[in-house]
Coordinates of C-alpha atoms and ligand atoms in Angstrom, one line a residue:
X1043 CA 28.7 7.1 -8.4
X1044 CA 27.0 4.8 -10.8
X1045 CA 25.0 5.7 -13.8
X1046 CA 21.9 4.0 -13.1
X1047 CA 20.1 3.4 -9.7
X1048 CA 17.0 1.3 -10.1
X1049 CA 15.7 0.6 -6.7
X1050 CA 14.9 4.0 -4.8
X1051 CA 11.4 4.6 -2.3
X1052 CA 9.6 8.2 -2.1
X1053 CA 7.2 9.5 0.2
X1054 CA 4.5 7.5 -2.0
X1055 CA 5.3 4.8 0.1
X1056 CA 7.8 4.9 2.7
X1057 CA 10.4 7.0 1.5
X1058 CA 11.4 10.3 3.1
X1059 CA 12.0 12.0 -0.6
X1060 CA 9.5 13.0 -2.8
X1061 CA 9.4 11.9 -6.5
X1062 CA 10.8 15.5 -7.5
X1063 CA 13.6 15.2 -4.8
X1064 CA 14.8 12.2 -6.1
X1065 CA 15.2 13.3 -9.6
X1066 CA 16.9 16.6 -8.4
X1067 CA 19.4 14.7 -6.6
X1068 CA 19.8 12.4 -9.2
X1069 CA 20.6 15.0 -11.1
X1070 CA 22.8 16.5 -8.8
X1071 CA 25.0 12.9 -8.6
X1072 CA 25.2 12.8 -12.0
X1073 CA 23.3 9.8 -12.3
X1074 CA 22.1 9.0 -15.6
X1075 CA 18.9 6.6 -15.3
X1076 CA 16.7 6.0 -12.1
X1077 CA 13.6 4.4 -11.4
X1078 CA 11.2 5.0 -8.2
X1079 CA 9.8 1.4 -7.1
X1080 CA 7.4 2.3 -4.2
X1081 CA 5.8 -0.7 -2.5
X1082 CA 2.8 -1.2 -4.2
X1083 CA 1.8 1.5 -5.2
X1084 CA 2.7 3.6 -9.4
X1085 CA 1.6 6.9 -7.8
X1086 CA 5.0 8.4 -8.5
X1087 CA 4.9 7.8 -11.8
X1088 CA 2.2 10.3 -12.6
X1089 CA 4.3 13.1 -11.5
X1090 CA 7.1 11.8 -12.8
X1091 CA 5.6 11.4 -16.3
X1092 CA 6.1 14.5 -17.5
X1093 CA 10.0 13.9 -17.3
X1094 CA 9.6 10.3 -19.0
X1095 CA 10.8 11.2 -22.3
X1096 CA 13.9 13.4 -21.3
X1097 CA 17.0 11.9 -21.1
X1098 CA 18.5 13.5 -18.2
X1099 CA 18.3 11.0 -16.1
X1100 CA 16.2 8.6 -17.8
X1101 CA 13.2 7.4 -15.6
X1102 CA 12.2 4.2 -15.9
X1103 CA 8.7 3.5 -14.7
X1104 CA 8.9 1.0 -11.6
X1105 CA 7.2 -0.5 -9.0
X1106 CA 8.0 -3.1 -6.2
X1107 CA 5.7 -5.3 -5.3
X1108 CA 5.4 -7.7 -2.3
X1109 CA 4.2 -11.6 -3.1
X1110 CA 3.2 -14.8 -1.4
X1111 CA 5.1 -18.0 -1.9
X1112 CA 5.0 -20.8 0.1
X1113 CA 4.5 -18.9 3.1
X1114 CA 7.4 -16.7 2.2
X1115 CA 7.3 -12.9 1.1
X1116 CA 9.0 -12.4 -2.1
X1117 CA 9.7 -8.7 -3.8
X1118 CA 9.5 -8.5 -7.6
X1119 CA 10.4 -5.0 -8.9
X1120 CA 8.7 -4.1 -12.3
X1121 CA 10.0 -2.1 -14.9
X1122 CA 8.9 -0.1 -18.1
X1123 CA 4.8 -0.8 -16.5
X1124 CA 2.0 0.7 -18.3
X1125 CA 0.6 3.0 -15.8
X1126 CA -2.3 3.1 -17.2
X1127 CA -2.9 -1.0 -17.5
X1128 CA -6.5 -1.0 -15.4
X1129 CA -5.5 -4.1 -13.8
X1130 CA -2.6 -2.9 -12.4
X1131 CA -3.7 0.5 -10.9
X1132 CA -7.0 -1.9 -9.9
X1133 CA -4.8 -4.7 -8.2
X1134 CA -2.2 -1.8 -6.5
X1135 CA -5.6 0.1 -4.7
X1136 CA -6.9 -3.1 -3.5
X1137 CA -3.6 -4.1 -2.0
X1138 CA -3.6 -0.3 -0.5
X1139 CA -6.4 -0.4 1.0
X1140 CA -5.4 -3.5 3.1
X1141 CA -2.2 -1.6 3.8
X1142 CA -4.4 1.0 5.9
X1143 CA -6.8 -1.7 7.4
X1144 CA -3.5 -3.4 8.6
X1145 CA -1.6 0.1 9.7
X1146 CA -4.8 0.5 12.1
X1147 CA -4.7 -3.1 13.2
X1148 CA -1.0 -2.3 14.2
X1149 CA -1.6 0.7 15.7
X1150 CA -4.6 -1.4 18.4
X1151 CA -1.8 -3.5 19.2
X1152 CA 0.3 -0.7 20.3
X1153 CA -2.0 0.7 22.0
X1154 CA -2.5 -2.9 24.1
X1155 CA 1.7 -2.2 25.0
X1156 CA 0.7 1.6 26.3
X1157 CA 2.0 3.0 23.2
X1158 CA -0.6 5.1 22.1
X1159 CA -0.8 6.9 18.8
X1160 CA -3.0 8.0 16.9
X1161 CA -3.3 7.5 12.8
X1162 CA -3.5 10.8 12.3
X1163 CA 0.2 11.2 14.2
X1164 CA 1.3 10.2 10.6
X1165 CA 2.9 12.8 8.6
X1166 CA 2.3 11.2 4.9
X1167 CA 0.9 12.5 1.9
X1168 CA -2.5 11.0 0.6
X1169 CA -2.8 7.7 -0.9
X1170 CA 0.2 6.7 0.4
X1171 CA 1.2 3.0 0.0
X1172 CA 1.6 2.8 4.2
X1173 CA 4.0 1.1 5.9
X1174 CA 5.7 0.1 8.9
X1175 CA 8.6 2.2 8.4
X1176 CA 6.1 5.2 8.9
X1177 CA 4.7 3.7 12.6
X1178 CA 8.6 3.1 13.3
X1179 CA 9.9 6.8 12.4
X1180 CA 7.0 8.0 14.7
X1181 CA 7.9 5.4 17.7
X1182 CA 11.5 7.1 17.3
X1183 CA 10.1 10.2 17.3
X1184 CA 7.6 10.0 20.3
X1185 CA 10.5 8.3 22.3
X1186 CA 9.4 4.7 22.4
X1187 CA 12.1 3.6 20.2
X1188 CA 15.5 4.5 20.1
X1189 CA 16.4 4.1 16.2
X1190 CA 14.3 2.6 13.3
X1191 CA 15.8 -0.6 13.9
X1192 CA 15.4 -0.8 17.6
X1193 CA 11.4 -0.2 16.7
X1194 CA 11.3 -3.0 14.4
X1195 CA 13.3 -4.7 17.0
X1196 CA 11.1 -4.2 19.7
X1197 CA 7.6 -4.1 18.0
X1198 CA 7.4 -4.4 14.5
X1199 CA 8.8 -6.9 12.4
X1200 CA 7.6 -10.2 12.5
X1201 CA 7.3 -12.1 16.1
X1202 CA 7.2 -9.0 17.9
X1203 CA 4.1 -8.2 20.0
X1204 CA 2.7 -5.7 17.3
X1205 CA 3.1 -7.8 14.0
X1206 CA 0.7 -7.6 12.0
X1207 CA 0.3 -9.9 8.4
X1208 CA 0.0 -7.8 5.4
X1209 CA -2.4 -9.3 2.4
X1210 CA 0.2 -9.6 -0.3
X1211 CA -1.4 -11.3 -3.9
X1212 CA 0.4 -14.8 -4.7
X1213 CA 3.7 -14.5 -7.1
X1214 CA 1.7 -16.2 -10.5
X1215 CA -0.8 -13.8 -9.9
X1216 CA 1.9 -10.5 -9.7
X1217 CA 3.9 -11.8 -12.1
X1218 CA 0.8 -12.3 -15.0
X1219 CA -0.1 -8.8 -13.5
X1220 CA 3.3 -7.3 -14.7
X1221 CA 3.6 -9.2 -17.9
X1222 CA 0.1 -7.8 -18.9
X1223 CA 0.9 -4.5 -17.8
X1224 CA 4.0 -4.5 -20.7
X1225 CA 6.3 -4.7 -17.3
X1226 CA 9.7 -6.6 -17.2
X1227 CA 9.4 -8.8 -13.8
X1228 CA 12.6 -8.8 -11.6
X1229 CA 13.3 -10.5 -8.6
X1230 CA 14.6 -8.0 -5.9
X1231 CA 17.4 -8.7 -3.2
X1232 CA 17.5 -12.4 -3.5
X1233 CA 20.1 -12.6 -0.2
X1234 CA 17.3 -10.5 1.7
X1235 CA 14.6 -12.5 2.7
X1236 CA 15.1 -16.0 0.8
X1237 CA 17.6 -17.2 3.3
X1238 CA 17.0 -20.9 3.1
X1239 CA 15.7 -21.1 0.0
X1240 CA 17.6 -21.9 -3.5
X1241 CA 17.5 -19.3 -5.2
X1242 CA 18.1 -21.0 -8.9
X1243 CA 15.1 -23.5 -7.7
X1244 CA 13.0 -19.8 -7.0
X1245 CA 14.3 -18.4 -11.0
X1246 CA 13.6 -21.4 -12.3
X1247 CA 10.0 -21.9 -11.1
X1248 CA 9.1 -17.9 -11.5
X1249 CA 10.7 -17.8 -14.9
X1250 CA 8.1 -20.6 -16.2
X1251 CA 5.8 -18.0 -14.9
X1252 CA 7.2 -14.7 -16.3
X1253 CA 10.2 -13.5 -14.6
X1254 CA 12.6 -11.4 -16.5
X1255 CA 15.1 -10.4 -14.4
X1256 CA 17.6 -10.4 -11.2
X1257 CA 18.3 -7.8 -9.0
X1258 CA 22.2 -8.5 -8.7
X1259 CA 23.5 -4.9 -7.0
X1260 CA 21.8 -4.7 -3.4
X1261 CA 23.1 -2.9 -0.7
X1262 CA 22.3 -5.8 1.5
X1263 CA 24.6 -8.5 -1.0
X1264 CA 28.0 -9.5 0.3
X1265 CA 30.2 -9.5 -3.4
X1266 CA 29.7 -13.5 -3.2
X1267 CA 26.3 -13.1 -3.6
X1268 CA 26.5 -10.5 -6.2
X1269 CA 28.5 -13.1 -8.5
X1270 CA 26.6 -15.9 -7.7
X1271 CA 23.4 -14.1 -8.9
X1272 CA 25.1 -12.6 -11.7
X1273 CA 25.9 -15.8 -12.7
X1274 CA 22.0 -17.3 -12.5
X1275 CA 21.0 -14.4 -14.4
X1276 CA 23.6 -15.5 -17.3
X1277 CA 22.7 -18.9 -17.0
X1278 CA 19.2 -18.5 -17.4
X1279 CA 19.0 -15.5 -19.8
X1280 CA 17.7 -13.0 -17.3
X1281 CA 18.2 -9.1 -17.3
X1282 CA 20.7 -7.9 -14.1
X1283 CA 18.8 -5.0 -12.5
X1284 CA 20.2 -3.0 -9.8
X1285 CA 19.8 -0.3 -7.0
X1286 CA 20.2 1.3 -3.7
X1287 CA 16.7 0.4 -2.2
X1288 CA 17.2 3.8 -0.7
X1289 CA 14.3 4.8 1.5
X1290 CA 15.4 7.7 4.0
X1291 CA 18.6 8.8 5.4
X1292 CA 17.1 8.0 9.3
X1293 CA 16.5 4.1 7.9
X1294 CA 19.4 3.6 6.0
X1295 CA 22.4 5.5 7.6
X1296 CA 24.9 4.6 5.0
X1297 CA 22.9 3.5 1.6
X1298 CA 22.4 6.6 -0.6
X1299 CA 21.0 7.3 -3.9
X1300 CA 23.4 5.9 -6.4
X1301 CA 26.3 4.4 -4.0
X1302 CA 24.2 0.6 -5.4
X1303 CA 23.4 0.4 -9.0
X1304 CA 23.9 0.0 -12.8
X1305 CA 27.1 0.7 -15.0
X1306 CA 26.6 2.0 -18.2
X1307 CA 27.1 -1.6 -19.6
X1308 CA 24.5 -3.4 -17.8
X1309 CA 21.7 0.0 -18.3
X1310 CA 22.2 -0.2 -21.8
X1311 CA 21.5 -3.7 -21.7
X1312 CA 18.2 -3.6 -19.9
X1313 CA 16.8 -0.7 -22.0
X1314 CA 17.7 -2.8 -25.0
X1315 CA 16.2 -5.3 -23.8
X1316 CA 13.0 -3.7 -23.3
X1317 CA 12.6 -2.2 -26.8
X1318 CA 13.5 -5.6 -27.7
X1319 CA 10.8 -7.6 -25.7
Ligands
LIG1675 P1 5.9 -3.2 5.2 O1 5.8 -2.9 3.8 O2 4.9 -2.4 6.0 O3 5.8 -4.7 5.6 O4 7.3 -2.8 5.7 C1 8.4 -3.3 5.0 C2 9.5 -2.2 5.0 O5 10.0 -2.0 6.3 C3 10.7 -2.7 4.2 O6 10.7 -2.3 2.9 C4 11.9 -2.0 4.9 O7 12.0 -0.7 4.4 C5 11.4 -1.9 6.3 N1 11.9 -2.9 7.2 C6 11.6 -4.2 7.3 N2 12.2 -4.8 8.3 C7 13.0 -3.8 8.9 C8 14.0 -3.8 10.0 N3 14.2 -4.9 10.7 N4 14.6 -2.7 10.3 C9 14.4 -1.6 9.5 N5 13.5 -1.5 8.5 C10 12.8 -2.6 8.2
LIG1676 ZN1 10.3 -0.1 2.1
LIG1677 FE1 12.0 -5.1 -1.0
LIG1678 FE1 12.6 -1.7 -1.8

């Protein structure tokens, strides 16, 4: 287990734990520091508040959210946010709220397949951050789907008959947003989605912008990847964040809270860092 494990979903957005089951089964792994990045959305961080100033595990105040750039969607994860910073908590509900217009838009294409549920079929908690990995878990559940992945598959990710664009803000814009907020800007799971792209040509154009960090430990980086980013990060002075980008146990089969993270090293680092900044 490691002692830090800085990427992990709740049922704020489309995790299948809630902030409190997180932190009990942090605690229960021994692990030392976490932090709850939902997708768009700091909601977990007022319940988790409270715990901020213990030290059993540590919480670090997190978020991850999704960006335009050049046509490509780009996560940043943001650490040690004021969650009270108005334009945050402003930006994050207008960014919601398209979430839900979208969800419905998703849902009518469904329907135009013969798949027909409802939004209320939804079992979330209010002001969720939604997202597709709720429609999916309910397309397993109702039959139409065989596995999370075979729903994405067949419907929902993108070129599939019920795609549907999400409004996402453009990276200068997210990344200002988290500097103002007091937040450290990280780039999360560089092998993910930036196939194609350079990734030293993306850290060197969103540093000039306000980028702080690297996610180096993903559960979805072969260990080539993990030293070629941990070597950007070095070479351009960046903090190395990682994390299990756990969601649910359904989603993720293997990945678990704390298998991906943060030695003690590297935590120390970052939280030094940020008193630092
Ligand atoms: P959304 O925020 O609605 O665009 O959904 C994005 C989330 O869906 C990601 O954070 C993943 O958790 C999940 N996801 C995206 N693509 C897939 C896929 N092919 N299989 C399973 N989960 C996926
Ligand atoms: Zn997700
Ligand atoms: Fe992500
Ligand atoms: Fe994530």
């Amino acid at each position: 287990m490691l002692y830090a494990d800085l990427h992990i979903h709740s049922t704020f957005s489309d995790g299948e734990l809630t902030p409190s089951e997180i932190l009990n089964t942090a605690m229960l792994k021994g692990i030392k520091c976490i932090s709850i990045t939902d997708h768009d959305t700091i909601m977990s961080q007022y319940q988790l508040e409270p715990y901020f100033c213990e030290s059993n595990p540590i919480i670090i105040p997190g978020l991850e959210i999704s960006t335009e750039y050049c046509d490509c969607e780009i996560h940043f994860l943001a650490y040690f946010i004021d969650i009270y910073n108005q334009p945050l908590v402003e930006t994050l509900s207008r960014i919601r709220e398209a979430r839900v217009g979208r969800f419905k838009d998703i849902i009518k294409e469904l329907y135009k397949l013969d798949i027909h549920i409802l939004p209320d079929d939804i079992d979330k908690q209010e002001d969720v951050s939604i997202g597709r990995p709720h429609i999916a878990r309910l397309l397993v559940q109702k039959g139409y789907a065989c596995s999370i992945k075979e729903a994405f598959h067949q419907f929902l990710a993108k070129g599939k008959p019920a795609y549907v664009e999400r409004y996402k803000i453009n990276y200068k814009e997210a990344l200002k947003l988290i500097a103002e907020a007091g937040g450290v800007a990280v780039l999360a799971h560089p092998a993910e989605v930036y196939k194609g792209l350079s990734t030293e040509k993306l850290i060197k154009e969103f540093k000039v912008y306000g980028l702080r960090g690297v996610e180096v430990f993903h559960p979805s980086h072969s260990n080539m990847e993990i030293s070629k980013f941990y070597n950007l990060a070095k070479k351009y002075d960046l903090v190395i964040t990682g994390g299990s980008d756990f969601h649910s146990s359904i989603d993720n089969g293997t990945v678990s809270i704390g298998l991906t993270g943060l030695n003690e090293t590297l935590t120390d680092k970052l939280l030094r860092r940020n008193r630092n900044k």
